[in-house]
Amino acid sequence: MANNKLYKGSLSTIILKLLEENGKMYGYEITQKVKELTAGELVITEGALYPALHKLEGDGFLTVEYALVNNRQRKYYTLTSAGKEEKAAKMDELRQFVEQMQFLLNPKSTFNG
Amino acid sequence: MARVLTKSEIDQLYDFVAVKDIPYYDVQSEIVDHLASLMEDRWAKGSQLNLEQMFLEVYKEFGEPEWREMWVSKQKATWIQLWLEAKDLVMRFFRLPLLLWLMLAILVVQQIVEKLPEQLSILIYTPLVVQVGLLVVIWMIYFRRLSANRYLSSDACIHIFALEFWVAFWFLRLLYYSMGKVDWNVWLFATAYVLIVLLSIVIPTMLRIVGVRRSIARHRSFMKIS
């Protein structure tokens, strides 16, 4: 997808937000949830998702637990308290970015309200 | 009912992932679960492909660079995580309750020993012998854990540290008295003591890092579900 490049910088924010809303999730579930929410417009590749998850886990924003599902181990990710704070900060950052982009791309509508 | 991969089919996926030189077991598990979920999803949606055809299809989508990317990122994250944990562990040694208790205990024992009559001086040596013995036993237990690819808990590291700290104290104290309390020796022993204390922190911390890393890399049962 051409617009995937725009989403890439926000991948960790998307992951943190999804985990906050859904409690615990595993990698494949995250890719499917994103696909479902964006009606297939955004496809997160494994090569982007797992490094982002590992980084968030390494930074202490996610904690993991394992469960035996359908004859295999499944790794579930959950937000830590530091992760919740990080999510709030990232969301603020993203909101500001969107506002600034709106202002830059469509200044008249912003002035007119 | 939708087709679910059997235990032996999952093992085949593990074997395939292991051949791809992915060293971390939890990354292997993550890839296996991802591939298996993808395959099962397609069967659930009505695909008629057999196991081999389905695997080739999802593997082609997954792509070679994605595999590498996954374990390299895990490697980086593991190191960051371990060093953060090591930093936290080292900071735990310097927290007030532990240091205060150790110093208080040393002071109390020191005072008791000072006031002991000459004929009871054997009591000075007894704690050292007991503690060295304890240290040897604890080291043996921990080395067995390490050789079985298990890692030390941070509490175990603190115990080793406290014991090494005590042994070093008694050893240096005895050495100091046996050398006849020469003034310049005070500085020499103080330096030696600080070095030993630092080493007492470094050794268990490094053992934990190496143990955790080895466990993540090699040992499947490390994450076995109870």
Coordinates of C-alpha atoms in Angstrom, one line a residue:
Chain A
M1 CA 0.0 0.0 0.0
A2 CA 1.3 3.4 -0.9
N3 CA 0.1 5.1 2.3
N4 CA 1.9 2.5 4.5
K5 CA 4.9 4.8 4.5
L6 CA 2.8 7.4 6.3
Y7 CA 1.7 4.9 9.0
K8 CA 5.2 3.5 9.6
G9 CA 6.3 6.3 11.9
S10 CA 3.1 5.8 14.0
L11 CA 3.4 2.0 14.3
S12 CA 4.4 2.0 18.0
T13 CA 1.5 4.4 18.8
I14 CA -0.9 2.1 16.9
I15 CA 0.3 -0.9 18.9
L16 CA 0.2 0.8 22.2
K17 CA -3.4 2.1 21.5
L18 CA -4.6 -1.3 20.4
L19 CA -3.1 -3.0 23.5
E20 CA -4.7 -0.4 25.8
E21 CA -8.1 -1.1 24.2
N22 CA -7.9 -4.9 24.0
G23 CA -5.8 -5.8 27.1
K24 CA -3.5 -8.5 25.8
M25 CA -2.9 -9.3 22.2
Y26 CA -0.5 -11.5 20.1
G27 CA 1.3 -10.5 17.0
Y28 CA -0.9 -12.0 14.4
E29 CA -4.0 -10.7 16.2
I30 CA -2.6 -7.1 16.0
T31 CA -2.0 -7.4 12.2
Q32 CA -5.6 -8.7 11.7
K33 CA -7.1 -6.0 14.0
V34 CA -5.4 -3.3 12.1
K35 CA -6.5 -4.8 8.8
E36 CA -10.1 -5.0 10.1
L37 CA -10.1 -1.4 11.5
T38 CA -8.8 0.1 8.4
A39 CA -10.9 -2.1 6.1
G40 CA -7.8 -3.6 4.6
E41 CA -6.2 -0.2 3.7
L42 CA -3.3 -0.7 6.1
V43 CA -1.4 -3.9 6.2
I44 CA 1.3 -4.2 8.8
T45 CA 4.1 -6.5 7.7
E46 CA 5.7 -8.9 10.1
G47 CA 9.1 -7.4 9.4
A48 CA 7.7 -4.1 10.8
L49 CA 5.4 -5.3 13.5
Y50 CA 7.7 -7.7 15.4
P51 CA 10.7 -5.4 15.6
A52 CA 8.4 -2.7 16.9
L53 CA 7.0 -5.1 19.5
H54 CA 10.4 -6.3 20.5
K55 CA 11.6 -2.7 20.9
L56 CA 8.6 -1.7 23.0
E57 CA 9.2 -4.9 25.1
G58 CA 12.9 -4.0 25.5
D59 CA 12.1 -0.5 26.6
G60 CA 9.8 -1.9 29.3
F61 CA 6.6 -0.6 27.8
L62 CA 5.2 -4.1 27.2
T63 CA 5.2 -7.3 29.3
V64 CA 4.8 -10.7 27.8
E65 CA 3.1 -13.9 28.9
Y66 CA 2.8 -17.3 27.1
A67 CA -0.2 -19.5 26.6
L68 CA -0.6 -22.9 25.0
V69 CA -3.1 -22.5 22.1
N70 CA -3.7 -25.1 19.3
N71 CA -0.6 -27.1 20.1
R72 CA 1.8 -24.2 20.1
Q73 CA 3.0 -21.4 22.3
R74 CA 1.4 -18.0 21.9
K75 CA 3.2 -14.9 23.1
Y76 CA 0.8 -12.3 24.4
Y77 CA 1.8 -8.7 24.9
T78 CA 0.3 -6.4 27.6
L79 CA 0.9 -2.8 28.4
T80 CA 3.0 -2.0 31.5
S81 CA 2.3 1.1 33.6
A82 CA 5.2 2.8 31.8
G83 CA 3.6 1.7 28.5
K84 CA 0.4 3.4 29.5
E85 CA 2.2 6.6 30.1
E86 CA 4.1 6.2 26.8
K87 CA 0.8 5.6 25.0
A88 CA -0.6 8.8 26.4
A89 CA 2.5 10.8 25.4
K90 CA 2.6 9.3 21.9
M91 CA -1.1 10.0 21.4
D92 CA -0.6 13.7 22.4
E93 CA 2.4 13.8 20.0
L94 CA 0.3 12.3 17.2
R95 CA -2.6 14.7 17.9
Q96 CA -0.4 17.7 17.7
F97 CA 1.2 16.4 14.5
V98 CA -2.2 15.9 12.9
E99 CA -3.3 19.4 14.0
Q100 CA -0.1 20.9 12.5
M101 CA -0.6 19.0 9.3
Q102 CA -4.1 20.2 9.0
F103 CA -3.0 23.7 9.6
L104 CA -0.2 23.4 7.0
L105 CA -2.3 21.7 4.3
N106 CA -5.5 23.6 4.8
P107 CA -4.8 26.9 6.6
K108 CA -8.0 28.6 5.5
S109 CA -10.4 26.0 7.0
T110 CA -8.4 26.2 10.3
F111 CA -8.8 30.0 10.5
N112 CA -12.5 29.8 9.6
G113 CA -13.0 27.1 12.1
Chain B
M1 CA -14.7 -27.4 12.0
A2 CA -11.7 -25.4 10.8
R3 CA -8.4 -27.3 10.4
V4 CA -5.9 -26.8 13.2
L5 CA -2.3 -27.8 12.9
T6 CA -1.4 -30.9 14.9
K7 CA 1.5 -31.1 17.4
S8 CA 3.8 -32.9 14.9
E9 CA 3.0 -30.3 12.2
I10 CA 3.9 -27.6 14.6
D11 CA 7.1 -29.4 15.4
Q12 CA 7.8 -29.4 11.6
L13 CA 7.4 -25.7 11.6
Y14 CA 9.8 -25.3 14.5
D15 CA 12.3 -27.5 12.6
F16 CA 12.0 -25.3 9.6
V17 CA 12.5 -22.1 11.6
A18 CA 15.5 -23.6 13.4
V19 CA 17.1 -24.4 10.0
K20 CA 16.7 -20.7 9.2
D21 CA 19.2 -19.9 12.0
I22 CA 16.9 -18.1 14.2
P23 CA 18.6 -18.4 17.6
Y24 CA 16.0 -17.2 20.0
Y25 CA 13.4 -19.6 21.1
D26 CA 10.7 -17.0 21.8
V27 CA 11.2 -15.5 18.3
Q28 CA 10.9 -19.1 16.9
S29 CA 7.7 -19.5 18.8
E30 CA 6.4 -16.2 17.6
I31 CA 7.1 -17.0 13.9
V32 CA 5.6 -20.5 14.3
D33 CA 2.5 -19.1 15.8
H34 CA 2.2 -16.4 13.2
L35 CA 2.7 -18.8 10.3
A36 CA 0.3 -21.4 11.9
S37 CA -2.4 -18.7 12.5
L38 CA -2.1 -17.5 8.9
M39 CA -2.4 -21.1 7.6
E40 CA -5.4 -21.9 9.8
D41 CA -7.1 -18.6 9.0
R42 CA -7.0 -19.5 5.3
W43 CA -8.3 -23.0 5.8
A44 CA -11.1 -21.5 7.9
K45 CA -11.9 -19.3 4.9
G46 CA -12.3 -22.3 2.8
S47 CA -8.9 -22.9 1.2
Q48 CA -8.4 -26.4 -0.1
L49 CA -4.6 -26.3 -0.2
N50 CA -2.8 -29.1 1.6
L51 CA -0.2 -28.5 4.4
E52 CA 2.8 -28.2 2.1
Q53 CA 1.1 -26.0 -0.5
M54 CA -0.3 -23.8 2.3
F55 CA 3.0 -23.5 4.0
L56 CA 4.8 -22.5 0.8
E57 CA 2.1 -19.9 0.1
V58 CA 2.4 -18.2 3.5
Y59 CA 6.2 -18.5 3.6
K60 CA 6.4 -16.7 0.3
E61 CA 4.4 -13.8 1.7
F62 CA 6.5 -13.8 4.9
G63 CA 9.7 -13.3 3.0
E64 CA 13.3 -13.9 3.8
P65 CA 14.3 -10.3 5.0
E66 CA 11.4 -10.4 7.5
W67 CA 12.9 -13.4 9.3
R68 CA 16.2 -11.7 9.8
E69 CA 14.6 -8.5 10.8
M70 CA 12.7 -10.3 13.5
W71 CA 15.5 -11.9 15.3
V72 CA 17.9 -9.0 14.8
S73 CA 15.4 -6.7 16.5
K74 CA 15.0 -9.3 19.2
Q75 CA 18.7 -9.5 19.8
K76 CA 18.9 -5.7 20.1
A77 CA 15.9 -5.5 22.4
T78 CA 17.3 -8.4 24.6
W79 CA 20.6 -6.6 25.1
I80 CA 18.8 -3.3 26.0
Q81 CA 16.6 -5.2 28.3
L82 CA 19.4 -7.0 30.0
W83 CA 21.5 -3.9 30.5
L84 CA 18.6 -2.1 31.9
E85 CA 18.0 -5.0 34.3
A86 CA 21.7 -5.1 35.2
K87 CA 21.6 -1.4 35.9
D88 CA 18.6 -1.9 38.1
L89 CA 20.2 -4.9 39.8
V90 CA 23.4 -2.9 40.6
M91 CA 21.3 -0.1 41.9
R92 CA 19.6 -2.6 44.2
F93 CA 22.9 -3.3 45.9
F94 CA 23.3 0.3 46.8
R95 CA 19.8 0.8 48.3
L96 CA 19.8 2.0 51.9
P97 CA 18.2 -1.0 53.7
L98 CA 20.7 -3.5 52.4
L99 CA 23.8 -1.4 52.9
L100 CA 22.7 -0.2 56.2
W101 CA 22.0 -3.7 57.5
L102 CA 25.3 -5.0 56.3
M103 CA 27.2 -2.2 57.9
L104 CA 25.3 -2.4 61.1
A105 CA 25.9 -6.2 61.2
I106 CA 29.6 -5.7 60.6
L107 CA 29.8 -3.1 63.4
V108 CA 27.9 -5.3 65.8
V109 CA 30.1 -8.3 65.1
Q110 CA 33.2 -6.1 65.2
Q111 CA 32.3 -4.9 68.7
I112 CA 31.6 -8.4 69.9
V113 CA 34.9 -9.7 68.5
E114 CA 36.9 -6.8 70.0
K115 CA 35.5 -7.6 73.5
L116 CA 36.1 -11.3 73.3
P117 CA 38.7 -12.7 75.7
E118 CA 41.9 -14.1 74.1
Q119 CA 41.0 -17.7 74.7
L120 CA 37.8 -17.3 72.6
S121 CA 39.6 -16.0 69.6
I122 CA 38.7 -19.1 67.7
L123 CA 35.2 -17.6 67.4
I124 CA 36.7 -15.0 65.0
Y125 CA 37.7 -17.7 62.6
T126 CA 34.5 -19.7 62.8
P127 CA 32.3 -17.3 60.9
L128 CA 34.8 -17.1 58.1
V129 CA 35.0 -20.9 57.7
V130 CA 31.2 -21.2 57.9
Q131 CA 30.7 -18.5 55.3
V132 CA 33.3 -19.8 52.9
G133 CA 31.6 -23.2 53.2
L134 CA 28.2 -21.6 52.5
L135 CA 29.6 -19.6 49.6
V136 CA 31.1 -22.8 48.0
V137 CA 27.7 -24.6 48.4
I138 CA 25.8 -21.7 46.9
W139 CA 28.2 -21.4 44.0
M140 CA 27.9 -25.1 43.3
I141 CA 24.1 -24.8 43.2
Y142 CA 24.2 -21.8 41.0
F143 CA 26.8 -23.3 38.6
R144 CA 24.6 -26.3 38.3
R145 CA 21.6 -24.0 37.4
L146 CA 23.8 -22.2 34.9
S147 CA 25.0 -25.4 33.2
A148 CA 21.4 -26.5 32.9
N149 CA 20.8 -23.2 31.0
R150 CA 18.8 -21.7 33.8
Y151 CA 19.5 -18.2 35.0
L152 CA 19.9 -16.6 38.4
S153 CA 17.1 -14.6 39.9
S154 CA 18.0 -11.0 40.9
D155 CA 17.3 -12.1 44.6
A156 CA 19.9 -14.9 44.2
C157 CA 22.4 -12.3 42.9
I158 CA 21.7 -10.2 46.0
H159 CA 22.3 -13.2 48.3
I160 CA 25.6 -14.0 46.6
F161 CA 26.6 -10.4 46.9
A162 CA 25.8 -10.3 50.6
L163 CA 27.7 -13.5 51.3
E164 CA 30.8 -12.4 49.2
F165 CA 30.7 -9.1 51.1
W166 CA 30.8 -10.9 54.4
V167 CA 33.5 -13.3 53.4
A168 CA 35.7 -10.5 52.1
F169 CA 35.2 -8.5 55.3
W170 CA 36.2 -11.4 57.5
F171 CA 39.1 -12.4 55.3
L172 CA 40.6 -9.0 55.1
R173 CA 40.0 -8.3 58.7
L174 CA 41.9 -11.5 59.7
L175 CA 44.7 -10.6 57.3
Y176 CA 44.9 -7.1 58.7
Y177 CA 45.3 -8.3 62.2
S178 CA 47.8 -11.0 61.3
M179 CA 50.0 -8.3 59.7
G180 CA 50.2 -6.3 62.9
K181 CA 48.1 -3.2 62.2
V182 CA 50.7 -1.2 60.3
D183 CA 49.3 2.2 59.5
W184 CA 49.7 2.2 55.7
N185 CA 47.9 -1.1 55.6
V186 CA 44.7 0.7 56.4
W187 CA 44.6 2.3 52.9
L188 CA 45.7 -0.8 51.2
F189 CA 42.9 -2.9 52.9
A190 CA 40.3 -0.2 52.3
T191 CA 41.2 -0.2 48.6
A192 CA 41.2 -4.0 48.5
Y193 CA 37.9 -4.1 50.3
V194 CA 36.2 -1.6 47.8
L195 CA 37.5 -3.7 44.9
I196 CA 36.2 -6.9 46.4
V197 CA 32.8 -5.3 47.0
L198 CA 32.6 -4.1 43.4
L199 CA 33.7 -7.5 42.2
S200 CA 30.9 -9.0 44.4
I201 CA 28.4 -7.0 42.5
V202 CA 29.9 -7.6 39.0
I203 CA 30.2 -11.4 39.3
P204 CA 26.5 -12.2 40.1
T205 CA 25.3 -9.5 37.7
M206 CA 27.4 -10.9 34.8
L207 CA 26.3 -14.4 35.7
R208 CA 22.6 -13.3 35.5
I209 CA 23.1 -11.6 32.1
V210 CA 24.9 -14.5 30.6
G211 CA 22.4 -17.0 32.1
V212 CA 19.4 -15.1 30.8
R213 CA 20.9 -14.7 27.4
R214 CA 21.7 -18.3 27.1
S215 CA 18.3 -19.3 28.3
I216 CA 16.5 -17.1 25.8
A217 CA 18.8 -18.3 23.0
R218 CA 18.9 -22.0 23.5
H219 CA 16.5 -23.5 26.0
R220 CA 13.1 -24.4 25.0
S221 CA 11.9 -25.5 28.4
F222 CA 12.8 -22.0 29.7
M223 CA 9.4 -21.0 28.4
K224 CA 7.6 -24.3 28.8
I225 CA 4.0 -23.7 30.0
S226 CA 3.1 -25.1 33.3

